[in-house]
XYZ file of C-alpha atoms in Angstrom:
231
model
C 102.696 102.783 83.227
C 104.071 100.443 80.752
C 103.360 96.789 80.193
C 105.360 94.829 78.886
C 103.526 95.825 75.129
C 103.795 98.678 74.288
C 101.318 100.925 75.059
C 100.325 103.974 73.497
C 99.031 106.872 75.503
C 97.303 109.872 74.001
C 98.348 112.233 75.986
C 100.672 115.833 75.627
C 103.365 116.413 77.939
C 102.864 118.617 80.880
C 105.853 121.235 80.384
C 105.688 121.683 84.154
C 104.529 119.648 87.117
C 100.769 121.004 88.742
C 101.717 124.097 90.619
C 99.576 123.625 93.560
C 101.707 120.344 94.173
C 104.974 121.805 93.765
C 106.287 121.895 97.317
C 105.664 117.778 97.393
C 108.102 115.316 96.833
C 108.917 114.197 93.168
C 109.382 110.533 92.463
C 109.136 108.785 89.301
C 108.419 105.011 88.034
C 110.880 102.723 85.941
C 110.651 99.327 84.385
C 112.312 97.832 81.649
C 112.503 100.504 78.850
C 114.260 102.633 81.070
C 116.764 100.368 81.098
C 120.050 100.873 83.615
C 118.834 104.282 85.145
C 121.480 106.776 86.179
C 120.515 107.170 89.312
C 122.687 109.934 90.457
C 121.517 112.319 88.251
C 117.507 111.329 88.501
C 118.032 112.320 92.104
C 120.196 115.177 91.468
C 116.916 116.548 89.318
C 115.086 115.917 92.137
C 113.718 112.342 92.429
C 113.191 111.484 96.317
C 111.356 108.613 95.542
C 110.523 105.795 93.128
C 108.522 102.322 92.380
C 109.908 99.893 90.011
C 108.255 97.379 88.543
C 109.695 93.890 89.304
C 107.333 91.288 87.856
C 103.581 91.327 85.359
C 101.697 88.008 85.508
C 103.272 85.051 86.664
C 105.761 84.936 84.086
C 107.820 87.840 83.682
C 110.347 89.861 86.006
C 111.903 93.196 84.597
C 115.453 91.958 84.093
C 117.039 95.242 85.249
C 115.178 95.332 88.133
C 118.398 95.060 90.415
C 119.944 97.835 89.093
C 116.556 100.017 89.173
C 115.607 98.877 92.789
C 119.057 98.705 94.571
C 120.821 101.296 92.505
C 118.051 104.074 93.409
C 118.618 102.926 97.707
C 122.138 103.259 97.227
C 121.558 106.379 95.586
C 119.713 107.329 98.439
C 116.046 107.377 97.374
C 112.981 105.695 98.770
C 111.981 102.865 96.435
C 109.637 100.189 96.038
C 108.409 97.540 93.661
C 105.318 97.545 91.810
C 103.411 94.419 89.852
C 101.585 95.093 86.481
C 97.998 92.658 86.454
C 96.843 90.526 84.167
C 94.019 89.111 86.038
C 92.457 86.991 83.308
C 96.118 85.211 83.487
C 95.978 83.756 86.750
C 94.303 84.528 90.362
C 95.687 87.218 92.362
C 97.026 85.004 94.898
C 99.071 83.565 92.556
C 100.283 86.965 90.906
C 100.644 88.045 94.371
C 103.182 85.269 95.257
C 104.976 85.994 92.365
C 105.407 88.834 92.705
C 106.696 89.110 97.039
C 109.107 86.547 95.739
C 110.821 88.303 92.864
C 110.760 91.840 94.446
C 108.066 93.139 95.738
C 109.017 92.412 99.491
C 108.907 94.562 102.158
C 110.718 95.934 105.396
C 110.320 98.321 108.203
C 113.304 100.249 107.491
C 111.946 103.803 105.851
C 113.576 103.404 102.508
C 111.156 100.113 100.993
C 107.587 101.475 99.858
C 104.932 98.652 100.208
C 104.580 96.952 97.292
C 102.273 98.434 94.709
C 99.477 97.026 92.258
C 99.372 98.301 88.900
C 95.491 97.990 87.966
C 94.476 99.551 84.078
C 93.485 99.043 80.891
C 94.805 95.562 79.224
C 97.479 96.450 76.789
C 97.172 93.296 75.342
C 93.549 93.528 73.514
C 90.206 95.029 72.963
C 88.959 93.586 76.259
C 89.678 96.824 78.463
C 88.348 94.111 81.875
C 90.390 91.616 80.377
C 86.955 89.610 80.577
C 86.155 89.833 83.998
C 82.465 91.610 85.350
C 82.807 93.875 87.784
C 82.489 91.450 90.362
C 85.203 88.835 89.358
C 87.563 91.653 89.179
C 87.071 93.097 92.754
C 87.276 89.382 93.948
C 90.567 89.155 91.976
C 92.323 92.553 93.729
C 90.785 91.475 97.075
C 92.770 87.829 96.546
C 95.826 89.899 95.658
C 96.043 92.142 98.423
C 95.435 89.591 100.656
C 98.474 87.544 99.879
C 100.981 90.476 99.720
C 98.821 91.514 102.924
C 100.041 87.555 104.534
C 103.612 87.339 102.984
C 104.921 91.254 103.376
C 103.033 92.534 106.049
C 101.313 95.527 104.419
C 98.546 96.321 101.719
C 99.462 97.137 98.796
C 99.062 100.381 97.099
C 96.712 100.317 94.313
C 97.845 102.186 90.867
C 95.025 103.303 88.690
C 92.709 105.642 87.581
C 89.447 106.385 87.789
C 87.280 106.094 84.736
C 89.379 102.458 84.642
C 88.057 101.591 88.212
C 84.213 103.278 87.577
C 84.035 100.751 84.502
C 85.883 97.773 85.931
C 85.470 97.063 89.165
C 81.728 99.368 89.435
C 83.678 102.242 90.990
C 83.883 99.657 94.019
C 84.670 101.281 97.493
C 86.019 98.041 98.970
C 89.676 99.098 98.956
C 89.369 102.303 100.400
C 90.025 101.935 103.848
C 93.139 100.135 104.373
C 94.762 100.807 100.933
C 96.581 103.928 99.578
C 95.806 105.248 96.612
C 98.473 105.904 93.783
C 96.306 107.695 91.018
C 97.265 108.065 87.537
C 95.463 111.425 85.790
C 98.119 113.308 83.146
C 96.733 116.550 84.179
C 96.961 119.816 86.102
C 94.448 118.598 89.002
C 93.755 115.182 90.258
C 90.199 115.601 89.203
C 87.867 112.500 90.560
C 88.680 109.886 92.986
C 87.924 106.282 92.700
C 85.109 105.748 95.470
C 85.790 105.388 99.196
C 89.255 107.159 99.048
C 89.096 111.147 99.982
C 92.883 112.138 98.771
C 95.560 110.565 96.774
C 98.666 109.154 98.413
C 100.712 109.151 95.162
C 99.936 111.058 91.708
C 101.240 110.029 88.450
C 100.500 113.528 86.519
C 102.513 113.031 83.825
C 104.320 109.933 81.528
C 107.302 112.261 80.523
C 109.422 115.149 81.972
C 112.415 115.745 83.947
C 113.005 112.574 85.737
C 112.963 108.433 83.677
C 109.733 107.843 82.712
C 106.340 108.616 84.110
C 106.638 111.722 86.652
C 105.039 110.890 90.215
C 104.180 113.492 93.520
C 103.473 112.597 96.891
C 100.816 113.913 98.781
C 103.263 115.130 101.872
C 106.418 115.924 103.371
C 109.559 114.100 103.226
C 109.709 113.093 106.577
C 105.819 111.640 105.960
C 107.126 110.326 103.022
C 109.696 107.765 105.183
C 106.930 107.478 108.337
C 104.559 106.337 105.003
C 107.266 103.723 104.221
C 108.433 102.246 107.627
C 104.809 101.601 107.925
């Protein structure tokens, strides 16, 4: 995903999603570059589902995120709201606040994803830990999830990947259990899986292709897709 730098990702294009995922719903993610996001059309390509970021920090919220979040429901996809972290900005409580109470809310109704934590490499400088050890940073997703866990309801869903989480939080296993996974690996196969977690809930295989932005799967049917969601 995108920060609000910009963020430059070495990666090629798949031309195709993974085949052995192809029978899985397609979903996508959007924040502000996307912009207004025709949301007709993303669904008509076959979007059934999609998170959109809504804050990063304590600062900023993604000034289209009206039209992203209640312009994909009314199109009729599943949506939620993710947050991007900058933990060496302020604690994750405080992020975490933020965050329920510009968007990332949830309800039991089958269309709202739990909110989402977007966890990876700082954008923003050399620091790739943004300064934390290993320790301070598993402290700082633990606060997080703890006060989306007391405001929303539900854990969140942690975004990242895994040679981010091996060198950041010491490939920590703490999350494992009560959070889903949303993996990011631009590739053909999922490949490794941050420790404790034994499948992927959501993939992000790919930053570009037929839907806005990066290209998303999820690991089930449509109908576990909205069971996933009401919670």
């Amino acid at each position: 995903m995108l920060s609000v730098a910009t963020l430059t990702i070495g990666t090629t294009a798949l031309v195709e999603m993974p085949v052995s995922a192809a029978a899985k719903p397609k979903g996508h993610d959007v924040s502000s570059h996307q912009k207004s996001v025709n949301w007709p059309k993303a669904k008509s390509k076959g979007a059934r589902f999609v998170y959109v970021k809504a804050t990063e920090s304590h600062t900023y919220r993604n000034p289209y995120y009206g039209q992203q979040y209640h312009g994909a429901r009314n199109a009729g996809l599943v949506r939620g709201a993710y947050h991007f972290a900058l933990p060496h900005k302020s604690s994750g409580r405080t992020q975490a606040a933020y965050f329920v109470h510009n968007g990332g809310g949830w309800r039991a109704d089958g269309w709202t994803l739990p909110p989402a934590l977007d966890i990876e490499y700082n954008p923003y400088g050399k620091k790739k830990c943004y300064g934390l050890s290993k320790a301070r940073m598993v402290g700082w997703i633990k606060s997080f999830s703890n006060e989306v866990k007391r405001q929303t309801g539900r854990r969140p869903v942690i975004y990242t990947n895994y040679n981010w989480w091996k060198m950041c939080t010491g490939n920590s296993s703490a999350f494992a259990s009560n959070h889903a996974l949303w993996l990011a690996r631009y590739s053909s196969s999922a490949g490794s899986l941050p420790a404790g977690w034994r499948t992927w809930t959501f993939w992000q295989y790919d930053n570009g292709g037929s839907l806005p932005s990066d290209q998303n799967l999820f690991n089930g049917s449509m109908s576990r897709l909205k069971k996933f969601a009401k919670g």
